[in-house]
mmCIF file of C-alpha atoms in Angstrom:
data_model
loop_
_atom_site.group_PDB
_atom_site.id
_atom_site.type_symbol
_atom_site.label_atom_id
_atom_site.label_comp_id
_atom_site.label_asym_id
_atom_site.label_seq_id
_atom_site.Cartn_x
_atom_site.Cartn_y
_atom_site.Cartn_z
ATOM 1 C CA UNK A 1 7.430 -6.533 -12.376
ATOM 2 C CA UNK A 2 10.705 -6.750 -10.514
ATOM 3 C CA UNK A 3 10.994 -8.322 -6.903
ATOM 4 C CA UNK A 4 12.636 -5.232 -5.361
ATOM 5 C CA UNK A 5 12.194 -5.881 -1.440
ATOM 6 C CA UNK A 6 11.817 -9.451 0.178
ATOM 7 C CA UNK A 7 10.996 -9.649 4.063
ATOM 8 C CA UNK A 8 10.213 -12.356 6.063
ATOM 9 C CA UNK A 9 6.242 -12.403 6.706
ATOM 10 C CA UNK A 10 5.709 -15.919 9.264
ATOM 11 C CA UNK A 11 5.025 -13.199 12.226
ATOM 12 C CA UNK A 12 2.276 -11.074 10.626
ATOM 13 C CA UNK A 13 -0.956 -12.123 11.887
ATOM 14 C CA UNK A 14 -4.219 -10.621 11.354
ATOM 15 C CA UNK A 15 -4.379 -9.136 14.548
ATOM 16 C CA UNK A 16 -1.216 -7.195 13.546
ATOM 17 C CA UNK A 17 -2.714 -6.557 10.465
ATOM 18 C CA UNK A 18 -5.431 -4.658 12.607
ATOM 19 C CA UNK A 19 -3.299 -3.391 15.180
ATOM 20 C CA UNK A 20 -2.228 -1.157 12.721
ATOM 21 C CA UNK A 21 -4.790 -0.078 10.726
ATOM 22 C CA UNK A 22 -6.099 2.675 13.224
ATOM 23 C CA UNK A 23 -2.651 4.972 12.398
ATOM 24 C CA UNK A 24 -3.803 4.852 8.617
ATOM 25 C CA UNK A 25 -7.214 6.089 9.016
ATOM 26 C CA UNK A 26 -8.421 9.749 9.209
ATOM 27 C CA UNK A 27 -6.568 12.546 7.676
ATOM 28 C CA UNK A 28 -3.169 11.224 7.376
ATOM 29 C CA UNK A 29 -0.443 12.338 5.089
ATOM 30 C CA UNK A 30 0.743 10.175 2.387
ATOM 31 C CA UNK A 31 4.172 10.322 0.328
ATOM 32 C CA UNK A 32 3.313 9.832 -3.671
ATOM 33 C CA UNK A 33 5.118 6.814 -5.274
ATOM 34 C CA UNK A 34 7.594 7.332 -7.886
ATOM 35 C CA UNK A 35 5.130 5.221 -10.615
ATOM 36 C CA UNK A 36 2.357 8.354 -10.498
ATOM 37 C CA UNK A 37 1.801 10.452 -13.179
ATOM 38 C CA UNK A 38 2.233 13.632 -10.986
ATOM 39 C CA UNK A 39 4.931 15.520 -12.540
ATOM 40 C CA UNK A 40 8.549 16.577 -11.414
ATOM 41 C CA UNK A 41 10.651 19.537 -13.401
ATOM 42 C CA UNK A 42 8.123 18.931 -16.258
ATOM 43 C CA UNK A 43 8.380 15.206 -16.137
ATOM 44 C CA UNK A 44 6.042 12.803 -14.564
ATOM 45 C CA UNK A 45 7.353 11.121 -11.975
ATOM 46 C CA UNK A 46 6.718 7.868 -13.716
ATOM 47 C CA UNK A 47 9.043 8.785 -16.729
ATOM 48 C CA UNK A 48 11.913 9.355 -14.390
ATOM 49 C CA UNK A 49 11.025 6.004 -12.172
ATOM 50 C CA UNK A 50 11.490 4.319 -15.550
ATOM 51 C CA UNK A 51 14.641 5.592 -16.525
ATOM 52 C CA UNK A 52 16.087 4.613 -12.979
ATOM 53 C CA UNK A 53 15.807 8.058 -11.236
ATOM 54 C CA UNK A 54 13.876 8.502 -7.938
ATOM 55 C CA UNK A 55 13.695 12.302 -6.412
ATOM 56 C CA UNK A 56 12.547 13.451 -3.571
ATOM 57 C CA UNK A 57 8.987 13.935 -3.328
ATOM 58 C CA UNK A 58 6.426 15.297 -0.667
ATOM 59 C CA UNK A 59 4.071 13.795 1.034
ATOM 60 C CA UNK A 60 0.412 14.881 0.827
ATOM 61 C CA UNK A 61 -2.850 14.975 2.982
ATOM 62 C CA UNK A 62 -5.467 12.379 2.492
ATOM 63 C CA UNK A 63 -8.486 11.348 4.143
ATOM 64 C CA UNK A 64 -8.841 7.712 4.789
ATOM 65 C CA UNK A 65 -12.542 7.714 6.127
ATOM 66 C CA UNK A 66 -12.943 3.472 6.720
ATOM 67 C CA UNK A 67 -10.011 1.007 6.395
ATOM 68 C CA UNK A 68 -10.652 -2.506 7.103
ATOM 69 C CA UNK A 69 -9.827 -6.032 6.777
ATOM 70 C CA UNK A 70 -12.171 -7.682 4.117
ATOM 71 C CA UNK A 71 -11.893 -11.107 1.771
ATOM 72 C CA UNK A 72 -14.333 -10.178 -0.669
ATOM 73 C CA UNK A 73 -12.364 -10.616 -3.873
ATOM 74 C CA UNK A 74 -9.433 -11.613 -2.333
ATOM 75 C CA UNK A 75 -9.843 -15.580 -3.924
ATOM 76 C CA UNK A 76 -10.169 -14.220 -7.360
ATOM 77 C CA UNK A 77 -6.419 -13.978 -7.495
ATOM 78 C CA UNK A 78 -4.837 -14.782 -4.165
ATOM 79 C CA UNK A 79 -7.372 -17.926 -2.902
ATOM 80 C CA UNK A 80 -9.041 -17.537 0.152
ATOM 81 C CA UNK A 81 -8.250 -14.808 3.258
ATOM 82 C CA UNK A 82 -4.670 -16.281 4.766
ATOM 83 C CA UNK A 83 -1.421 -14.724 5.198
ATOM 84 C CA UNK A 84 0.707 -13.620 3.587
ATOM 85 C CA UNK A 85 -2.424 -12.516 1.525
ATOM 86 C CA UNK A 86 -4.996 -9.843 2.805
ATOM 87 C CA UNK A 87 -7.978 -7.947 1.328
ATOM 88 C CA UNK A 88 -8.512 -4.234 2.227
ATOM 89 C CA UNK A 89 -12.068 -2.257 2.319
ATOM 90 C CA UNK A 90 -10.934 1.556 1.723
ATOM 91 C CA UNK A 91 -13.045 4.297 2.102
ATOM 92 C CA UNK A 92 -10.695 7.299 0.727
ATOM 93 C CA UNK A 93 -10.293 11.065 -0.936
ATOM 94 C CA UNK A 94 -9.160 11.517 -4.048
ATOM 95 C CA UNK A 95 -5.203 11.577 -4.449
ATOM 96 C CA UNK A 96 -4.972 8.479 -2.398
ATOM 97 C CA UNK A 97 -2.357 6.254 -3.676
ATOM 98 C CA UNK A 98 -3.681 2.248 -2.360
ATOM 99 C CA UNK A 99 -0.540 0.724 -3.278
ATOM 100 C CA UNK A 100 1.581 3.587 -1.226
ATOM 101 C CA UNK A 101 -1.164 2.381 1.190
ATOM 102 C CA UNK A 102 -0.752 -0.955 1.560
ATOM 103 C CA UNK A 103 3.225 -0.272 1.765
ATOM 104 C CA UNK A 104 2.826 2.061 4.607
ATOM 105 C CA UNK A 105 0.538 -0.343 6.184
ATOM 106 C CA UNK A 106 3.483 -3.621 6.047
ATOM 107 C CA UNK A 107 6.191 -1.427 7.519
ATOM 108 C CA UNK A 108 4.064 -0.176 10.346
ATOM 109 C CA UNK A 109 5.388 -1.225 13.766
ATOM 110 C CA UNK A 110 3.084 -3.462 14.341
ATOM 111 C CA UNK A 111 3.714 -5.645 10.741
ATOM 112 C CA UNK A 112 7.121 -5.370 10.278
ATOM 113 C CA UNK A 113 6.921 -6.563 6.406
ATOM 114 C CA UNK A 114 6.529 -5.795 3.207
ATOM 115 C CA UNK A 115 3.703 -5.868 0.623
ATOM 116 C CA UNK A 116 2.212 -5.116 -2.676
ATOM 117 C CA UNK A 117 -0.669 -4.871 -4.360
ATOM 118 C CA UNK A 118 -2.606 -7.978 -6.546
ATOM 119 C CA UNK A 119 -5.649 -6.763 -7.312
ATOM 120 C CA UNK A 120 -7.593 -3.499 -7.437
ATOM 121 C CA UNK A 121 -11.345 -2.540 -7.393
ATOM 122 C CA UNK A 122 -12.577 0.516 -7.529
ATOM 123 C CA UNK A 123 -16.236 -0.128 -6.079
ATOM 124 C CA UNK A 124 -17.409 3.716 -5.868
ATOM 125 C CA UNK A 125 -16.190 6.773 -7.782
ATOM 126 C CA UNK A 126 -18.320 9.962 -6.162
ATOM 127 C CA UNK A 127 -22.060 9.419 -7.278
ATOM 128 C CA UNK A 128 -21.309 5.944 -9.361
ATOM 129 C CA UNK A 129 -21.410 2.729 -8.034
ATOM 130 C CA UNK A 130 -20.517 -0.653 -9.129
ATOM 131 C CA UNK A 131 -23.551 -1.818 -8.556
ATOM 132 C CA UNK A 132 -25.157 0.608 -10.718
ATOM 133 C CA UNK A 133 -22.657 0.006 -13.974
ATOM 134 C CA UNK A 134 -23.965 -2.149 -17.243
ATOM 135 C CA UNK A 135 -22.578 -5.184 -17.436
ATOM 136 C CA UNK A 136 -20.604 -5.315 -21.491
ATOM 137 C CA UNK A 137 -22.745 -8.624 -21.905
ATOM 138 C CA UNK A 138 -26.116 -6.355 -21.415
ATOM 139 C CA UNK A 139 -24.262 -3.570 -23.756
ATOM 140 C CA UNK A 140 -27.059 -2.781 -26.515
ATOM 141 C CA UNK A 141 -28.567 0.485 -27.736
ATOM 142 C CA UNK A 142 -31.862 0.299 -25.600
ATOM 143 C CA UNK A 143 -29.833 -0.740 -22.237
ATOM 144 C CA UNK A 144 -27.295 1.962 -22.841
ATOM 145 C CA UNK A 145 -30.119 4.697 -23.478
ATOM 146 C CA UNK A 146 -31.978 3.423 -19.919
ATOM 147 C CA UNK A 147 -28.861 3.806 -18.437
ATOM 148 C CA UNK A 148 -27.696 7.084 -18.919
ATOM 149 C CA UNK A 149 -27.936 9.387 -16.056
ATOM 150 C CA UNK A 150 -29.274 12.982 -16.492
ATOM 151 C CA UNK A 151 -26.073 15.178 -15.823
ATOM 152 C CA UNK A 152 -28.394 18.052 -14.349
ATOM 153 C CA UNK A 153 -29.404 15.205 -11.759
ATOM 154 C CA UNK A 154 -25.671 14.093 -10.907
ATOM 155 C CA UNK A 155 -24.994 17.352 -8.341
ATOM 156 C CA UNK A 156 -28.252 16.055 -6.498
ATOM 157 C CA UNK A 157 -26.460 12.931 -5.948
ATOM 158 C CA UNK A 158 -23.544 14.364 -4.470
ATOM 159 C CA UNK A 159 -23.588 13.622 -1.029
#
């Protein structure tokens, strides 16, 4: 995409990084960007970002429940843990928008900056975890059928 905000980054540290992660986590409230598919007047917003119309839109409550620093993943795209890049560890509701997120988090007092997104894993979804999935090299009838989970047994899992 576009460059659409530069700002000078040489005075974020990690410890400013840090210093400001404590004002993003709990139940904050979160503005919804303009590229989300929630809709406006009967168009999604993302439809109206792409023909070069923003609108107002509210901001929402979401539950960060962990936020923290982390470089696992980070050198897949970005090299090793350094400034200007940064790896995040989210714990969060659903309706959480990471890239909002990690916008919020650059402008904070403490940062001063701006930011965007590289890369994005989602590592749990409810019940499922990463860990759990089939990798598409195993994908065969027999792993597929040991794999499936039970949907009667899914509420169980719940927690």
């Amino acid at each position: 995409g576009a460059v659409v905000e530069e700002a000078p980054f040489d005075h974020v540290t990690l410890d400013a990084l840090e210093a400001a992660l404590p004002a993003f986590t709990g139940d904050i409230r979160q503005t919804p960007p303009m590229y989300s598919a929630l809709h406006h007047e009967g168009k999604r917003l993302y439809e109206l970002a792409r023909e070069g119309i923003e609108v107002e839109r509210e901001s929402r409550p979401v539950t960060i429940s962990r936020l923290a620093l982390d470089d696992r993943g980070v050198g897949a795209v970005a090299g090793p843990l350094g400034l200007p890049h940064f790896g995040l560890d989210v714990e969060c509701s659903g309706g959480t928008y990471i890239r909002t997120l990690i916008s919020d988090l650059a402008r904070h007092e403490a940062v001063k900056s701006v930011a965007h997104m590289v890369e994005l894993e989602r590592t749990k979804q409810g019940p499922f975890e990463l860990g759990d999935c089939l990798h598409e090299a195993d994908w065969d009838f027999d792993a597929i059928c040991q794999h499936l989970v039970d949907s009667a047994a899914i509420p169980a899992r719940v927690s």
